């Protein structure tokens, strides 16, 4: 299954189900440990088999000699359990760094999944043109389009209807509002390439909306 978010410099990524994970090879390098010892530590952790299966996914990589070698992809809980055994001041610093990375990745996943459910074409193109997309690249564009058409963000619409975070707002919009948002989304896809400045895109889209729908 294709990853939702590709690996970053910390070896962290989001799998196809939107779960943040980190690979054991990069963790071993970061904590200055032999990867074989990290693999051994994972396989001998004093945890239940259920926990191991949920949080440690066996995978593989190709080493510098061209040989396939085992590794593991770990969830936040898996990494935390493993890292309990890493001691020392430097290890503590890396633990903090990875916890921060997990927080940022999970926030990124949240924004991406919410945006993708409402603006699939737009989010796909943002991922294509941005080398390292951030959560605000998605939330800013989606909030802008919703504000132009609805006068409010999706979050505000959810709050009005008592909806949970991530719930699609489309069932609560009129046919005309959905058509307007979809049209602006298609226009914005082109503008993302031709007009990288956010404020300029916003002004053009506001003008386009007024001319088209007023």
mmCIF file of C-alpha atoms in Angstrom:
data_model
loop_
_atom_site.group_PDB
_atom_site.id
_atom_site.type_symbol
_atom_site.label_atom_id
_atom_site.label_comp_id
_atom_site.label_asym_id
_atom_site.label_seq_id
_atom_site.Cartn_x
_atom_site.Cartn_y
_atom_site.Cartn_z
ATOM 1 C CA UNK A 1 0.000 0.000 0.000
ATOM 2 C CA UNK A 2 1.358 3.412 -0.971
ATOM 3 C CA UNK A 3 2.382 5.666 1.915
ATOM 4 C CA UNK A 4 0.161 8.672 2.550
ATOM 5 C CA UNK A 5 3.172 10.819 3.500
ATOM 6 C CA UNK A 6 6.704 9.889 2.336
ATOM 7 C CA UNK A 7 9.604 9.351 4.747
ATOM 8 C CA UNK A 8 11.328 12.418 6.107
ATOM 9 C CA UNK A 9 14.882 12.836 7.418
ATOM 10 C CA UNK A 10 13.826 11.228 10.721
ATOM 11 C CA UNK A 11 12.680 8.064 8.921
ATOM 12 C CA UNK A 12 9.109 8.994 9.763
ATOM 13 C CA UNK A 13 6.180 8.576 7.384
ATOM 14 C CA UNK A 14 2.432 7.951 7.290
ATOM 15 C CA UNK A 15 1.281 4.617 5.933
ATOM 16 C CA UNK A 16 -1.678 4.170 3.598
ATOM 17 C CA UNK A 17 -4.057 4.119 6.555
ATOM 18 C CA UNK A 18 -2.800 7.458 7.876
ATOM 19 C CA UNK A 19 -0.791 6.000 10.784
ATOM 20 C CA UNK A 20 2.468 7.779 11.669
ATOM 21 C CA UNK A 21 5.427 5.381 11.777
ATOM 22 C CA UNK A 22 9.209 5.449 11.959
ATOM 23 C CA UNK A 23 11.666 2.843 10.695
ATOM 24 C CA UNK A 24 14.120 1.059 12.942
ATOM 25 C CA UNK A 25 17.125 1.699 10.684
ATOM 26 C CA UNK A 26 16.868 5.470 10.994
ATOM 27 C CA UNK A 27 16.210 5.211 14.728
ATOM 28 C CA UNK A 28 19.346 3.089 15.133
ATOM 29 C CA UNK A 29 21.395 5.691 13.273
ATOM 30 C CA UNK A 30 19.928 8.566 15.275
ATOM 31 C CA UNK A 31 20.648 6.890 18.610
ATOM 32 C CA UNK A 32 24.085 5.683 17.428
ATOM 33 C CA UNK A 33 23.215 2.008 17.842
ATOM 34 C CA UNK A 34 23.968 -1.040 15.756
ATOM 35 C CA UNK A 35 20.809 -1.822 13.784
ATOM 36 C CA UNK A 36 21.198 -5.526 14.509
ATOM 37 C CA UNK A 37 21.001 -4.752 18.212
ATOM 38 C CA UNK A 38 17.884 -2.643 17.698
ATOM 39 C CA UNK A 39 16.273 -5.494 15.750
ATOM 40 C CA UNK A 40 17.186 -7.871 18.558
ATOM 41 C CA UNK A 41 15.767 -5.465 21.147
ATOM 42 C CA UNK A 42 12.473 -5.240 19.252
ATOM 43 C CA UNK A 43 12.178 -9.005 18.956
ATOM 44 C CA UNK A 44 12.877 -9.538 22.671
ATOM 45 C CA UNK A 45 10.770 -6.712 24.110
ATOM 46 C CA UNK A 46 8.839 -7.703 27.213
ATOM 47 C CA UNK A 47 5.449 -6.935 25.683
ATOM 48 C CA UNK A 48 2.426 -8.949 24.605
ATOM 49 C CA UNK A 49 2.332 -10.486 21.148
ATOM 50 C CA UNK A 50 -0.770 -8.404 20.427
ATOM 51 C CA UNK A 51 1.129 -5.198 21.213
ATOM 52 C CA UNK A 52 4.063 -6.320 19.067
ATOM 53 C CA UNK A 53 1.848 -7.086 16.077
ATOM 54 C CA UNK A 54 -0.001 -3.768 16.389
ATOM 55 C CA UNK A 55 3.059 -1.566 16.782
ATOM 56 C CA UNK A 56 5.991 -3.282 15.035
ATOM 57 C CA UNK A 57 5.563 -4.062 11.345
ATOM 58 C CA UNK A 58 8.376 -6.156 9.868
ATOM 59 C CA UNK A 59 9.754 -4.746 6.659
ATOM 60 C CA UNK A 60 13.065 -4.731 4.759
ATOM 61 C CA UNK A 61 15.577 -2.469 3.063
ATOM 62 C CA UNK A 62 18.501 -2.849 0.641
ATOM 63 C CA UNK A 63 21.892 -2.263 2.260
ATOM 64 C CA UNK A 64 24.968 -0.724 0.643
ATOM 65 C CA UNK A 65 26.065 -4.163 -0.596
ATOM 66 C CA UNK A 66 22.767 -4.642 -2.403
ATOM 67 C CA UNK A 67 21.442 -7.229 0.049
ATOM 68 C CA UNK A 68 17.928 -7.184 1.471
ATOM 69 C CA UNK A 69 17.954 -6.815 5.242
ATOM 70 C CA UNK A 70 15.152 -6.865 7.847
ATOM 71 C CA UNK A 71 13.905 -3.752 9.601
ATOM 72 C CA UNK A 72 10.785 -2.673 11.458
ATOM 73 C CA UNK A 73 8.291 0.148 11.047
ATOM 74 C CA UNK A 74 7.139 1.346 14.453
ATOM 75 C CA UNK A 75 4.109 3.302 15.590
ATOM 76 C CA UNK A 76 4.400 6.037 18.204
ATOM 77 C CA UNK A 77 3.586 3.494 20.932
ATOM 78 C CA UNK A 78 6.101 1.009 19.554
ATOM 79 C CA UNK A 79 8.854 3.610 19.390
ATOM 80 C CA UNK A 80 8.054 4.821 22.916
ATOM 81 C CA UNK A 81 8.186 1.279 24.303
ATOM 82 C CA UNK A 82 11.495 0.571 22.569
ATOM 83 C CA UNK A 83 13.061 3.926 23.475
ATOM 84 C CA UNK A 84 12.415 3.331 27.177
ATOM 85 C CA UNK A 85 15.561 1.239 27.088
ATOM 86 C CA UNK A 86 17.697 4.003 25.550
ATOM 87 C CA UNK A 87 19.400 5.876 28.377
ATOM 88 C CA UNK A 88 21.723 8.862 28.700
ATOM 89 C CA UNK A 89 21.491 12.594 28.049
ATOM 90 C CA UNK A 90 21.962 12.316 24.284
ATOM 91 C CA UNK A 91 19.344 9.571 24.074
ATOM 92 C CA UNK A 92 16.926 11.775 26.017
ATOM 93 C CA UNK A 93 17.437 14.572 23.504
ATOM 94 C CA UNK A 94 16.670 12.252 20.600
ATOM 95 C CA UNK A 95 13.586 10.913 22.382
ATOM 96 C CA UNK A 96 12.267 14.456 22.680
ATOM 97 C CA UNK A 97 13.082 15.126 19.029
ATOM 98 C CA UNK A 98 11.204 12.019 17.873
ATOM 99 C CA UNK A 99 8.204 12.716 20.087
ATOM 100 C CA UNK A 100 8.056 16.199 18.536
ATOM 101 C CA UNK A 101 8.290 14.652 15.076
ATOM 102 C CA UNK A 102 5.440 12.260 15.861
ATOM 103 C CA UNK A 103 3.306 15.184 17.061
ATOM 104 C CA UNK A 104 4.011 17.151 13.882
ATOM 105 C CA UNK A 105 3.424 14.151 11.619
ATOM 106 C CA UNK A 106 0.121 13.283 13.298
ATOM 107 C CA UNK A 107 -1.024 16.899 12.978
ATOM 108 C CA UNK A 108 0.010 16.827 9.324
ATOM 109 C CA UNK A 109 -1.944 13.592 8.759
ATOM 110 C CA UNK A 110 -5.024 15.116 10.409
ATOM 111 C CA UNK A 111 -4.950 18.181 8.151
ATOM 112 C CA UNK A 112 -4.209 16.110 5.060
ATOM 113 C CA UNK A 113 -7.043 13.625 5.630
ATOM 114 C CA UNK A 114 -9.548 16.378 6.396
ATOM 115 C CA UNK A 115 -8.488 18.358 3.333
ATOM 116 C CA UNK A 116 -8.435 15.312 1.082
ATOM 117 C CA UNK A 117 -11.990 14.389 2.003
ATOM 118 C CA UNK A 118 -13.272 17.808 0.904
ATOM 119 C CA UNK A 119 -10.726 18.853 -1.740
ATOM 120 C CA UNK A 120 -9.206 15.699 -3.279
ATOM 121 C CA UNK A 121 -7.886 17.303 -6.472
ATOM 122 C CA UNK A 122 -6.480 20.301 -4.640
ATOM 123 C CA UNK A 123 -4.629 18.282 -2.008
ATOM 124 C CA UNK A 124 -3.223 15.925 -4.641
ATOM 125 C CA UNK A 125 -1.748 18.869 -6.547
ATOM 126 C CA UNK A 126 -0.346 20.505 -3.415
ATOM 127 C CA UNK A 127 1.507 17.252 -2.721
ATOM 128 C CA UNK A 128 2.870 17.307 -6.265
ATOM 129 C CA UNK A 129 4.155 20.904 -6.356
ATOM 130 C CA UNK A 130 5.442 21.186 -2.771
ATOM 131 C CA UNK A 131 8.711 19.388 -2.038
ATOM 132 C CA UNK A 132 7.963 19.333 1.688
ATOM 133 C CA UNK A 133 4.286 20.218 2.224
ATOM 134 C CA UNK A 134 3.248 21.421 5.669
ATOM 135 C CA UNK A 135 -0.171 21.220 7.334
ATOM 136 C CA UNK A 136 -0.858 24.895 6.608
ATOM 137 C CA UNK A 137 -0.406 24.335 2.864
ATOM 138 C CA UNK A 138 -3.604 22.285 2.991
ATOM 139 C CA UNK A 139 -5.551 24.057 5.739
ATOM 140 C CA UNK A 140 -4.891 27.559 4.338
ATOM 141 C CA UNK A 141 -6.158 26.690 0.856
ATOM 142 C CA UNK A 142 -9.217 24.835 2.126
ATOM 143 C CA UNK A 143 -10.087 27.542 4.650
ATOM 144 C CA UNK A 144 -9.705 30.191 1.945
ATOM 145 C CA UNK A 145 -12.120 28.461 -0.443
ATOM 146 C CA UNK A 146 -14.654 27.758 2.301
ATOM 147 C CA UNK A 147 -14.532 31.359 3.536
ATOM 148 C CA UNK A 148 -15.075 32.733 0.034
ATOM 149 C CA UNK A 149 -18.153 30.570 -0.579
ATOM 150 C CA UNK A 150 -19.519 29.942 2.936
ATOM 151 C CA UNK A 151 -18.155 32.910 4.850
ATOM 152 C CA UNK A 152 -16.675 30.479 7.392
ATOM 153 C CA UNK A 153 -14.234 27.594 7.732
ATOM 154 C CA UNK A 154 -15.138 23.900 7.772
ATOM 155 C CA UNK A 155 -14.308 23.853 11.488
ATOM 156 C CA UNK A 156 -16.895 26.569 12.121
ATOM 157 C CA UNK A 157 -19.501 24.669 10.081
ATOM 158 C CA UNK A 158 -18.829 21.541 12.138
ATOM 159 C CA UNK A 159 -19.174 23.493 15.373
ATOM 160 C CA UNK A 160 -22.535 24.886 14.221
ATOM 161 C CA UNK A 161 -23.863 21.383 13.529
ATOM 162 C CA UNK A 162 -22.160 19.636 16.460
ATOM 163 C CA UNK A 163 -20.022 17.485 14.160
ATOM 164 C CA UNK A 164 -16.851 15.666 15.122
ATOM 165 C CA UNK A 165 -13.467 16.739 13.773
ATOM 166 C CA UNK A 166 -12.860 15.248 10.345
ATOM 167 C CA UNK A 167 -16.561 14.795 9.512
ATOM 168 C CA UNK A 168 -17.364 15.894 5.959
ATOM 169 C CA UNK A 169 -19.375 19.109 5.857
ATOM 170 C CA UNK A 170 -20.733 18.490 2.355
ATOM 171 C CA UNK A 171 -23.996 16.875 3.484
ATOM 172 C CA UNK A 172 -24.733 20.167 5.294
ATOM 173 C CA UNK A 173 -24.142 22.399 2.269
ATOM 174 C CA UNK A 174 -26.518 23.357 -0.512
ATOM 175 C CA UNK A 175 -26.054 22.067 -4.052
ATOM 176 C CA UNK A 176 -25.085 25.593 -5.128
ATOM 177 C CA UNK A 177 -22.443 25.908 -2.396
ATOM 178 C CA UNK A 178 -20.874 22.571 -3.320
ATOM 179 C CA UNK A 179 -20.779 23.499 -7.024
ATOM 180 C CA UNK A 180 -19.162 26.856 -6.196
ATOM 181 C CA UNK A 181 -16.509 25.257 -3.968
ATOM 182 C CA UNK A 182 -15.735 22.611 -6.588
ATOM 183 C CA UNK A 183 -15.350 25.253 -9.293
ATOM 184 C CA UNK A 184 -13.068 27.416 -7.142
ATOM 185 C CA UNK A 185 -11.029 24.321 -6.302
ATOM 186 C CA UNK A 186 -10.383 23.670 -9.985
ATOM 187 C CA UNK A 187 -9.396 27.301 -10.548
ATOM 188 C CA UNK A 188 -7.128 27.252 -7.504
ATOM 189 C CA UNK A 189 -5.307 24.155 -8.786
ATOM 190 C CA UNK A 190 -4.083 26.183 -11.761
ATOM 191 C CA UNK A 191 -3.304 29.212 -9.621
ATOM 192 C CA UNK A 192 -1.101 27.191 -7.269
ATOM 193 C CA UNK A 193 1.361 26.851 -10.149
ATOM 194 C CA UNK A 194 0.961 30.225 -11.858
ATOM 195 C CA UNK A 195 0.408 32.383 -8.754
ATOM 196 C CA UNK A 196 2.409 31.072 -5.772
ATOM 197 C CA UNK A 197 1.619 34.131 -3.614
ATOM 198 C CA UNK A 198 -1.297 33.228 -1.313
ATOM 199 C CA UNK A 199 -2.791 36.721 -1.065
ATOM 200 C CA UNK A 200 -2.766 37.167 -4.836
ATOM 201 C CA UNK A 201 -4.541 33.826 -5.298
ATOM 202 C CA UNK A 202 -7.100 34.822 -2.686
ATOM 203 C CA UNK A 203 -7.826 38.161 -4.402
ATOM 204 C CA UNK A 204 -8.221 36.506 -7.789
ATOM 205 C CA UNK A 205 -10.516 33.801 -6.424
ATOM 206 C CA UNK A 206 -12.670 36.365 -4.597
ATOM 207 C CA UNK A 207 -12.972 38.373 -7.812
ATOM 208 C CA UNK A 208 -13.783 35.218 -9.803
ATOM 209 C CA UNK A 209 -16.446 34.161 -7.297
ATOM 210 C CA UNK A 210 -18.116 37.581 -7.358
ATOM 211 C CA UNK A 211 -18.152 37.684 -11.167
ATOM 212 C CA UNK A 212 -19.385 34.119 -11.499
ATOM 213 C CA UNK A 213 -21.981 33.907 -8.748
ATOM 214 C CA UNK A 214 -23.169 37.413 -7.905
#
